[in-house]
XYZ file of C-alpha atoms in Angstrom:
566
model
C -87.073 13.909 68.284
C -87.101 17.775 68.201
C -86.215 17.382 72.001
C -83.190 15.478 71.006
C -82.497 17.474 68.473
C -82.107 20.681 70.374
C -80.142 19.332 73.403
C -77.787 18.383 71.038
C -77.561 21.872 69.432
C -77.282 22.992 72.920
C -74.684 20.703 73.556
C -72.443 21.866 70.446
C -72.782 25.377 71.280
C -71.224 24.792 75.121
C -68.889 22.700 73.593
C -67.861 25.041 71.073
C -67.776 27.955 74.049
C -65.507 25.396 76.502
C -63.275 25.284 73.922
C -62.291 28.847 72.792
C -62.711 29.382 76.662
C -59.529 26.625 76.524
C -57.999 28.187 73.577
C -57.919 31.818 75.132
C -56.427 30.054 78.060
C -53.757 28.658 76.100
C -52.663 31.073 74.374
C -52.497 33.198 77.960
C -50.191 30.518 79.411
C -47.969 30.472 76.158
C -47.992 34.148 76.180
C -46.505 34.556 80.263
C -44.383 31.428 80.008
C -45.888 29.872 83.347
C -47.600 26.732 84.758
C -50.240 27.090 87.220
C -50.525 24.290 89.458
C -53.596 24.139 91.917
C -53.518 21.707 94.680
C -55.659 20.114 97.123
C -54.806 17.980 100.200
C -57.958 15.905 101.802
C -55.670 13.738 103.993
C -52.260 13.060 104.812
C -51.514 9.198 106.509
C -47.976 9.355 108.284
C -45.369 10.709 105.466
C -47.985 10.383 102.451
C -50.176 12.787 101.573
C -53.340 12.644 99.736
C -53.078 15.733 97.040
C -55.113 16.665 94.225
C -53.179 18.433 91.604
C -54.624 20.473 89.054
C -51.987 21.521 85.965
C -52.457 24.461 83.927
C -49.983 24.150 80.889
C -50.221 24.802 77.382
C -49.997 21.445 76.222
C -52.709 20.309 78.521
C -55.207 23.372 78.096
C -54.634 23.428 74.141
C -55.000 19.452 73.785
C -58.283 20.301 75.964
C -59.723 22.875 73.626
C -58.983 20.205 70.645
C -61.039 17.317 72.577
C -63.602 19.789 72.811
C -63.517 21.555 69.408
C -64.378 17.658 67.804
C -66.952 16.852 70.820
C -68.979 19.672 69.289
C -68.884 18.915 65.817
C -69.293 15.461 66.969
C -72.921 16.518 68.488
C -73.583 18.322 65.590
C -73.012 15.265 63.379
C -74.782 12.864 65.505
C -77.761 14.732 64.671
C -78.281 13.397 61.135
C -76.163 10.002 61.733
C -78.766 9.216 65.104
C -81.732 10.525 63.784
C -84.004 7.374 64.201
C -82.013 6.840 67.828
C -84.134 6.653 70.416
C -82.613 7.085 73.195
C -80.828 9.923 72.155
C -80.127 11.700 75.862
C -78.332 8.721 76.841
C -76.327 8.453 73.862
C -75.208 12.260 74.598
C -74.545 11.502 78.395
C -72.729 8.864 77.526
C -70.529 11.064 74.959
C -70.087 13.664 77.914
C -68.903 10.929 80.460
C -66.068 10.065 78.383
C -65.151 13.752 76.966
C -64.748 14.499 81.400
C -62.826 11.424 81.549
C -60.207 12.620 79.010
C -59.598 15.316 80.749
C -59.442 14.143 84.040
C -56.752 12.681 82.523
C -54.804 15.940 80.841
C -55.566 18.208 84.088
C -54.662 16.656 87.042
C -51.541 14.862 86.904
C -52.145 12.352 89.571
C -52.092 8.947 89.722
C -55.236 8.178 91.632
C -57.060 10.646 89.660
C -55.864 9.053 86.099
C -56.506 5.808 86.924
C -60.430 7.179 87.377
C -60.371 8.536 84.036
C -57.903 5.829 82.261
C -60.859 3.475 83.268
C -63.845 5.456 82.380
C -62.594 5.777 79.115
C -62.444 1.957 78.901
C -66.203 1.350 80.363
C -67.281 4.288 78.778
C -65.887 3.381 75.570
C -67.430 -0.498 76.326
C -71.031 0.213 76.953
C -70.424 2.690 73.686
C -69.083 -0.218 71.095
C -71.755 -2.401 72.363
C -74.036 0.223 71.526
C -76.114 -1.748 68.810
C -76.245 -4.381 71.025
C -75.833 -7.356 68.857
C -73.432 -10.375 68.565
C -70.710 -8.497 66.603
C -70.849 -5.631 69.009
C -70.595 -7.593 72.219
C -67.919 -9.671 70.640
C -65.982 -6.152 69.534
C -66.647 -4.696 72.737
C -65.167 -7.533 74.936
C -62.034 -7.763 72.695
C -62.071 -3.803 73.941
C -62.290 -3.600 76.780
C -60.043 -7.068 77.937
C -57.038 -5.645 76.414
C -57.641 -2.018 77.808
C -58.517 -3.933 81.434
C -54.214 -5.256 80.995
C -53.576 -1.197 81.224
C -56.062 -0.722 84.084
C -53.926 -3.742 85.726
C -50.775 -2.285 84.885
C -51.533 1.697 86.202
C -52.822 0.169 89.803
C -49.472 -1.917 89.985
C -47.848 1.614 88.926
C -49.642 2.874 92.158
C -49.109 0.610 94.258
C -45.014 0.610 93.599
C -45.057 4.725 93.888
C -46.886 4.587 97.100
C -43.146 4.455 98.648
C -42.621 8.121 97.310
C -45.356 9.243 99.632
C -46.802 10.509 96.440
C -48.626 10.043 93.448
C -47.960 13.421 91.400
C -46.631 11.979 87.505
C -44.381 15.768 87.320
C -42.086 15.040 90.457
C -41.630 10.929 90.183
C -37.505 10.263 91.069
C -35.613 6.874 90.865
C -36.565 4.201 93.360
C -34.834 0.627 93.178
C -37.903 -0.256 91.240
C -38.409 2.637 88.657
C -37.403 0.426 85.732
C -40.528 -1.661 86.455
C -42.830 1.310 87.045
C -41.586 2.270 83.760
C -42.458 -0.660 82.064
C -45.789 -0.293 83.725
C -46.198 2.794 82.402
C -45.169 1.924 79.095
C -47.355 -1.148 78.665
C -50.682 0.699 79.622
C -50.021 3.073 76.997
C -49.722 0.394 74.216
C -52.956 -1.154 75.432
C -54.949 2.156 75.137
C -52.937 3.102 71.823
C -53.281 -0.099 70.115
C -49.558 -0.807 69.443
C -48.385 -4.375 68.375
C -49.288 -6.881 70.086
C -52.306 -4.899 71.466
C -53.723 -3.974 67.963
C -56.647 -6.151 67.577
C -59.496 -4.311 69.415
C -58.862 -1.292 67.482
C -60.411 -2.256 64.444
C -63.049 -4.180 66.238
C -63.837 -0.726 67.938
C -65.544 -0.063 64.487
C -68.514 -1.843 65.411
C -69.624 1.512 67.347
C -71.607 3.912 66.240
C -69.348 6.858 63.687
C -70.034 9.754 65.740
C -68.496 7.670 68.149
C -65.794 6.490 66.389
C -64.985 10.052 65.222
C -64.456 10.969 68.553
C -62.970 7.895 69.881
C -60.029 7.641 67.213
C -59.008 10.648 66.603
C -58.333 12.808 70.144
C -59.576 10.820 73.222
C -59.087 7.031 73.876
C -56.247 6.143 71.455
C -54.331 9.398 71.975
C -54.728 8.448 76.113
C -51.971 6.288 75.591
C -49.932 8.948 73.510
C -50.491 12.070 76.571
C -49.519 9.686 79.059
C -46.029 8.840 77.572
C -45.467 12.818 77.031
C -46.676 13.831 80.624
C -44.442 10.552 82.181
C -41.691 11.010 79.690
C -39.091 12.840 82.409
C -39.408 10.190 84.485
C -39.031 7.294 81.381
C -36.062 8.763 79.325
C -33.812 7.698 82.545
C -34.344 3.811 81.767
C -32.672 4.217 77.799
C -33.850 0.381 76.854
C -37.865 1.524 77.020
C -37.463 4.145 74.094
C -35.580 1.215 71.803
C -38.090 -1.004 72.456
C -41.156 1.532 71.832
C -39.331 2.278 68.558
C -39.304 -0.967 67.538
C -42.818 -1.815 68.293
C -43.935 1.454 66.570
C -42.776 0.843 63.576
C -44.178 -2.575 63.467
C -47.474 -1.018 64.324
C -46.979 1.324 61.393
C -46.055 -1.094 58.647
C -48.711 -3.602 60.093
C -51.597 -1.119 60.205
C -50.421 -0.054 56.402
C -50.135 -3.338 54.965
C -53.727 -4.229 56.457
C -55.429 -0.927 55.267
C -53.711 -1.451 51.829
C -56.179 -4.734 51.301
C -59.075 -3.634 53.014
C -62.288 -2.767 51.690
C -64.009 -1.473 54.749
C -64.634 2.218 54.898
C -64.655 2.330 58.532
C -61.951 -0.129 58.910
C -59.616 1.664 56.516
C -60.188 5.412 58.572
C -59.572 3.373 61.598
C -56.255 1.291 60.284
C -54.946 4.700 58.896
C -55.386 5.479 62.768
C -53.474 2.815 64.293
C -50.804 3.603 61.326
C -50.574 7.873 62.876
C -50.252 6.390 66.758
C -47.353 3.981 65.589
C -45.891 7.149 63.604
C -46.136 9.189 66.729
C -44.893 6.600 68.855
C -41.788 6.121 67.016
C -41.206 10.186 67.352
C -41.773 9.867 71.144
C -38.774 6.591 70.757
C -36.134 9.707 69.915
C -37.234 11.914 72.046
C -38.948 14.643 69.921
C -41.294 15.766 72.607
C -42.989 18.499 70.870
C -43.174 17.157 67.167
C -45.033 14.588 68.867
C -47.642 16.585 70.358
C -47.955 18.700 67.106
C -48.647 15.195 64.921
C -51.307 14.195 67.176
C -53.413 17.595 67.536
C -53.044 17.731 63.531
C -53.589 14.290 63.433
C -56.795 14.724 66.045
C -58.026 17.810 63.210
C -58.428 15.618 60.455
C -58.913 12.348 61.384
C -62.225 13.389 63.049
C -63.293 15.627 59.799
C -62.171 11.979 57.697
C -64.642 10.281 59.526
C -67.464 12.473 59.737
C -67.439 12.674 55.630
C -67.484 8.620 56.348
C -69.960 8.667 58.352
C -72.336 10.873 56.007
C -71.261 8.875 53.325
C -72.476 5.525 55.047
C -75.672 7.071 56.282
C -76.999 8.072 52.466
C -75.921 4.186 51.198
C -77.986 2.359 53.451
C -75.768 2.562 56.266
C -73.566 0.253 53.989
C -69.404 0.180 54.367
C -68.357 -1.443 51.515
C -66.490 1.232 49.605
C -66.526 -0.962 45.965
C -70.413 -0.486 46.073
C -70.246 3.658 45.846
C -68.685 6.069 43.419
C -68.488 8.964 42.028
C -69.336 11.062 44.704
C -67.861 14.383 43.904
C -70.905 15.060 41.242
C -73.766 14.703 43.973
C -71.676 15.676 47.438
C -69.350 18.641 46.647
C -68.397 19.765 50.286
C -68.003 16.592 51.479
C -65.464 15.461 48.543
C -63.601 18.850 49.443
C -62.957 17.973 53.163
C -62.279 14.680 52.459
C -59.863 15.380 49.970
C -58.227 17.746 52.218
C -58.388 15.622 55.116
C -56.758 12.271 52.769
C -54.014 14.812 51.353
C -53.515 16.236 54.988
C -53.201 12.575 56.627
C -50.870 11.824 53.274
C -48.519 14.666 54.452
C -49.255 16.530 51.226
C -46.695 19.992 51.240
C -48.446 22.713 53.200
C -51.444 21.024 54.924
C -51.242 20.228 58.623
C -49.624 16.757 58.537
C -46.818 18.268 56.238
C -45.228 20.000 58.898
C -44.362 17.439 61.187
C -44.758 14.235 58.779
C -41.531 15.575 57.028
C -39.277 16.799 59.608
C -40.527 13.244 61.182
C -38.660 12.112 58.491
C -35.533 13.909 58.283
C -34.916 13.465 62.396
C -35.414 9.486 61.394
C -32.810 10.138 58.806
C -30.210 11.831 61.601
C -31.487 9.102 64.494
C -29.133 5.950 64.607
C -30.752 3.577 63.043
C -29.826 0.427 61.113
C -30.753 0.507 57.512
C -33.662 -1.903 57.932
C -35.299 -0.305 60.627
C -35.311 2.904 58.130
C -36.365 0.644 55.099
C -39.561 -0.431 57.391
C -40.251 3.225 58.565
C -40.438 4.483 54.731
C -42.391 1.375 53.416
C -45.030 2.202 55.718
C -45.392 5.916 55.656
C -45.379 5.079 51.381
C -48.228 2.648 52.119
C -49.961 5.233 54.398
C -50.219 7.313 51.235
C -50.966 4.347 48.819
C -54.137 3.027 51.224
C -55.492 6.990 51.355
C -55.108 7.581 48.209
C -57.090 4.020 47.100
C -59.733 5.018 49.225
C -60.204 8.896 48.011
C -60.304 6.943 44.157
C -62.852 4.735 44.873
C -64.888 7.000 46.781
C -64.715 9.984 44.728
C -63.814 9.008 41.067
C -64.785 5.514 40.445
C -67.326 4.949 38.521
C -70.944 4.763 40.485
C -72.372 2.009 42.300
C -74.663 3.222 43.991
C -78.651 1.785 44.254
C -81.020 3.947 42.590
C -83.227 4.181 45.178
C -80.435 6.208 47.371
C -80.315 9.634 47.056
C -77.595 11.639 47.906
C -77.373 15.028 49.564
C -75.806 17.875 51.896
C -77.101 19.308 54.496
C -76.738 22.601 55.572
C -76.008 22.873 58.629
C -73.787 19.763 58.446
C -71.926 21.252 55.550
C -70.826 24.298 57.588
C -69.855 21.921 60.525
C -67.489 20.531 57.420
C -65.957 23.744 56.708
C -65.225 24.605 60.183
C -63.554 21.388 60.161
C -61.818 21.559 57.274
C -59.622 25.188 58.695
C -57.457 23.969 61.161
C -57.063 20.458 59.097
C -55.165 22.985 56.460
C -53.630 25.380 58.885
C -53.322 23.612 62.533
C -49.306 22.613 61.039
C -48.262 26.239 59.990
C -49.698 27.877 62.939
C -48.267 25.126 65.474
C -44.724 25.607 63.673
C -44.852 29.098 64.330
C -44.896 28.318 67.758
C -43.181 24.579 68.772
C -40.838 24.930 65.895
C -38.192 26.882 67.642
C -37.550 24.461 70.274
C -36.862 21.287 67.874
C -32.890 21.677 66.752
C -32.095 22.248 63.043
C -30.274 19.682 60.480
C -28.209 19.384 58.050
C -29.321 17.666 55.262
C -27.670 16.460 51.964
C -30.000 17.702 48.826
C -30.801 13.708 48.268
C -32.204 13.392 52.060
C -34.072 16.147 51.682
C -35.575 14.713 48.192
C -36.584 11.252 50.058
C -39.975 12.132 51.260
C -41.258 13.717 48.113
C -39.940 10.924 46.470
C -41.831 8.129 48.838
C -45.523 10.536 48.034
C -44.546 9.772 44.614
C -44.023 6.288 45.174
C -47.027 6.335 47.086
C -49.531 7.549 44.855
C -48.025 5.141 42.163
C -48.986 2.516 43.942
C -52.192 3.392 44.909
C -53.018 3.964 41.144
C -51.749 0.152 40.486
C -54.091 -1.394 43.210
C -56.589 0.788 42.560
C -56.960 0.084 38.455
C -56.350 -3.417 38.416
C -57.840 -5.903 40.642
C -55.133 -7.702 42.094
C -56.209 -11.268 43.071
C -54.678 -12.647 46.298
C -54.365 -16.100 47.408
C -56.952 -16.426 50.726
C -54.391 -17.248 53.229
C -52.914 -13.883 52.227
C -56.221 -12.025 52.507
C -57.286 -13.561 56.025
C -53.361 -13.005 57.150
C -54.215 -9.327 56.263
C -57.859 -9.151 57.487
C -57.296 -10.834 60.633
C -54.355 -7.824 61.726
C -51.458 -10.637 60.923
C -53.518 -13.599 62.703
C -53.303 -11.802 65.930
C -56.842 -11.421 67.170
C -56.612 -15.499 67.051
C -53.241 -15.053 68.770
C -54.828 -13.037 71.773
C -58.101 -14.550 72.220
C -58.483 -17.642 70.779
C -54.826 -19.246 71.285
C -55.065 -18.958 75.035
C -59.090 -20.242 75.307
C -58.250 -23.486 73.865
C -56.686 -24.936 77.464
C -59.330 -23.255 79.584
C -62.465 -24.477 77.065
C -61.385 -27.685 76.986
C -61.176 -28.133 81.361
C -64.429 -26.474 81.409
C -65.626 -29.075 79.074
C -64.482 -31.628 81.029
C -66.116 -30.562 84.270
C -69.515 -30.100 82.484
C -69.373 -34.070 81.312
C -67.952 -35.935 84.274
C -69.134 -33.575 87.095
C -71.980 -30.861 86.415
C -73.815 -33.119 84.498
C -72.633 -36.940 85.794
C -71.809 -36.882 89.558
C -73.462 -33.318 90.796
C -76.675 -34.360 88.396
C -77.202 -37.726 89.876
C -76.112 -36.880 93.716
C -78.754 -33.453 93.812
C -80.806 -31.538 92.124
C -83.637 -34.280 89.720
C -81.173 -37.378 91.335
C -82.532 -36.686 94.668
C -85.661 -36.435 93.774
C -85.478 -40.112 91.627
C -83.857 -41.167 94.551
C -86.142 -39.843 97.924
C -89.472 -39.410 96.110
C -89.722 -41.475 93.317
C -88.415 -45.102 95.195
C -90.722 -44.314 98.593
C -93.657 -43.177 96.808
C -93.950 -46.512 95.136
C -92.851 -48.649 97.638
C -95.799 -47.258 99.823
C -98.016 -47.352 96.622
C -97.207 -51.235 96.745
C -98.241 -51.593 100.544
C -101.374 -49.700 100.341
C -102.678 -51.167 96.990
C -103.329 -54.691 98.772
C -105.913 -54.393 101.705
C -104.322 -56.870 103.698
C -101.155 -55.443 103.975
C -102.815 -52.434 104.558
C -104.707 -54.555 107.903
C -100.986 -55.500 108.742
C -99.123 -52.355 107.972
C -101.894 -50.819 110.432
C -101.586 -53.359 112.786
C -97.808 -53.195 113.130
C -98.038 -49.371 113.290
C -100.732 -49.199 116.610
C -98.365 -51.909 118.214
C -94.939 -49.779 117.575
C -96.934 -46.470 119.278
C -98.232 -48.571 122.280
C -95.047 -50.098 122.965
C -93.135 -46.634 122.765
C -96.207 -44.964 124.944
């Protein structure tokens, strides 16, 4: 254990030193205004070369020193949350295999090379939902990593159709008679890895991993794949004009889908990672009109205090038996100060609440959705859904935090130290990651004009928001079942993408177990054979031999067939 327990303090310390090695770096690149590319050529086969490419940029280097930033708080959580693990060294390796794979994918912009990490984050992030290695894991982890295998699929067909562009560098892609379907490609891997509709069931079911893992996992590597990839390819996809209406409209069903679900849930876990799916729909739907930028600003502020949401989770689960049910704890703020801080500031952040992180690009978000043509429903569903994002946060934070206390006696809660400085590390750039990033991004997104009433919407919809929250979260509001499977289920669609399509297959297999694996194939080899050779002759020459004189005869007859054939 203390052997554990010191490689993973060793771990968070190079962690923590990667990333302000990434930050400096950065903030160097930002500072000169330049990209530095690197590249390497092993082999070049008639007019197509065989380059690796690796891109220095600021969006790449400062998304890098994020990933890293969490990884080591991440280590320094998994202390108390695996304490009893153990195998604790492979649980680390395991966490350092997919942290390389991430940024395999943001460094080298190749397509070869991000295949290798697009599909070590989906093993990777396999073997680590099985993790517990029980029915409800394996079950989560298959539902994983099929839909994420329909990306894998998707990239190679990518590769295969840019092969003709004696190529495979993502930054200097042109038109081809077949770029529209590359960019569908393109488009449809990043909806697998991102979860959007109709790829949203595994996220949830992701849940069933570890929480150091899921802290990790949903807040800046293997749902925000799908979100870098769209911003590094997006050159190359703004040409073909029907993919961003589509993405916007499958956004925003992701958003108002993931709301409506975490609205009725009562799943800690469940709710952190439904809020999730909620952000990625939010930032796909900025990456639909084209705000490049505001997009990469939601999801590092999004990365910042998702992760700190569910490490206060996570410490919350381990001191109530490792129990997710938030009805059966309360009043947390009297025993757990620091952790009811951050995770106040990380629910107001996520809520968009004026002058934390989120508020900064949540709002102008907003007022560019306002200025984008849009019909008025489309609109109606994009408010509904950020107002639910707030109403589901804000349910959680009560029950949490200022319900009454449920907890069993024989728990006790408490901080620990070290933890609770992890926690206020954490909690920095969840309040100031927005402002500084403004100070920065902000001059490249164009300014509006606004009517006073525009501008008044959003505060209005936090208003509405809260409301709301208040009403589910004082009176018990009782459902109908259908209603609470339809929202427990993700709209019926894990049935929809797993069980709809096994029906056909289960029943042929069926079929060939009855009539031919255990009729025809049963009888013709295997104990059939033997009935058949050994069973029949053995007692046919059992009823020779028992009588003496057909033994004389069967003798007889057999010295008379030799001398004849001598």
């Amino acid at each position: 254990m203390m052997n554990s327990k010191l490689m993973n303090n060793n771990l968070y310390k190079m962690f923590m030193l990667m990333s302000m090695i990434m930050l400096m770096m950065s903030l160097y690149v930002m500072l000169v205004n330049k990209i530095f590319i690197i590249e390497w050529e092993f082999f070049n086969y008639t007019l197509m070369n065989f380059t690796v490419t690796l891109m220095l940029d600021v969006k790449g280097l400062f998304f890098s020193s994020v990933v890293l930033f969490i990884t080591s708080n991440v280590m320094k959580f998994s202390i108390l949350y695996m304490m009893e693990e153990k195998f604790m060294n492979r649980f680390n390796i395991l966490l350092m295999l997919f942290v390389m794979s991430m940024n395999l994918l943001i460094f080298i912009p190749n397509l070869i090379v991000l295949l290798l990490g697009w599909d070590g984050l989906g093993i990777v992030s396999f073997i680590l939902v099985i993790y517990y290695q029980n029915s409800k894991s394996l079950s989560a982890g298959l539902i994983t990593i099929l839909t994420n295998r329909l990306g894998d699929i998707a990239i190679i067909l990518c590769i295969v159709m840019t092969m003709n562009q004696a190529h495979w560098n993502i930054m200097v892609m042109w038109d081809t008679p077949e770029y529209k379907l590359q960019s569908i490609m393109i488009l449809v891997a990043a909806m697998t890895k991102s979860a959007q509709v109709p790829f949203s069931s595994w996220l949830p079911a992701a849940m069933a991993a570890p929480t150091p893992v899921s802290a990790l996992v949903h807040s800046s590597t293997l749902v925000t794949a799908g979100v870098f990839l769209l911003i590094r390819f997006y050159s190359f996809l703004c040409k073909y004009e029907m993919l961003n209406k589509c993405l916007l409209y499958v956004s925003i069903l992701t958003t108002l889908l993931a709301s409506i679900c975490g609205l009725l849930e009562n799943d800690m876990k469940k709710i952190v990672a439904l809020s999730t799916l909620s952000q990625l729909g939010l930032m796909m739907t900025t990456l639909s009109m084209g705000l490049l930028n505001l997009c990469f600003m939601h999801m590092v502020a999004h990365a910042m205090f998702k992760a700190m949401l569910f490490i206060c989770v996570g410490i919350l689960i381990n001191y109530n038996s490792h129990s997710q049910d938030l009805r059966w704890i309360g009043s947390v703020s009297t025993y757990m100060p620091v952790t009811s801080t951050c995770m106040i500031i990380s629910i107001m952040s996520m809520s968009g609440f004026p002058f934390l992180s989120a508020f900064y690009t949540k709002d102008i978000i907003m007022e560019f959705f306002v200025c984008y043509s849009n019909n008025l429903m489309i609109m109606l569903f994009m408010y509904i859904s950020i107002g639910l994002t707030i109403s589901y946060s804000t349910r959680l934070m009560f029950y949490i935090l200022f319900s009454s206390i449920n907890l069993m006696p024989f728990n006790m809660l408490m901080e620990e130290k070290n933890l609770m400085k992890t926690l206020i590390l954490m909690s920095l750039p969840s309040v100031m990651m927005g402002s500084i990033m403004a100070w920065f991004v902000m001059d490249s997104i164009s300014n509006m004009s606004l009517k006073f009433n525009e501008l008044l919407t959003p505060m209005i919809i936090v208003l509405m928001g809260f409301m709301m929250s208040y009403k589910f979260s004082m009176a018990y509001i009782k459902m109908k079942m259908f209603i609470m499977n339809f929202s427990s289920s993700m709209w019926f669609m894990v049935l929809m993408s797993t069980q709809m399509f096994m029906k056909t297959f289960m029943g042929l297999s069926k079929k060939y177990l009855k009539y031919l694996d255990q009729s025809w194939l049963e009888y013709n080899s295997g104990e059939g054979s033997f009935n058949m050779i050994y069973k029949n002759n053995s007692m046919m020459l059992k009823n020779l031999t028992s009588n003496p004189i057909k033994n004389n005869v069967l003798s007889l007859i057999m010295v008379m067939s030799f001398m004849i054939l001598m």
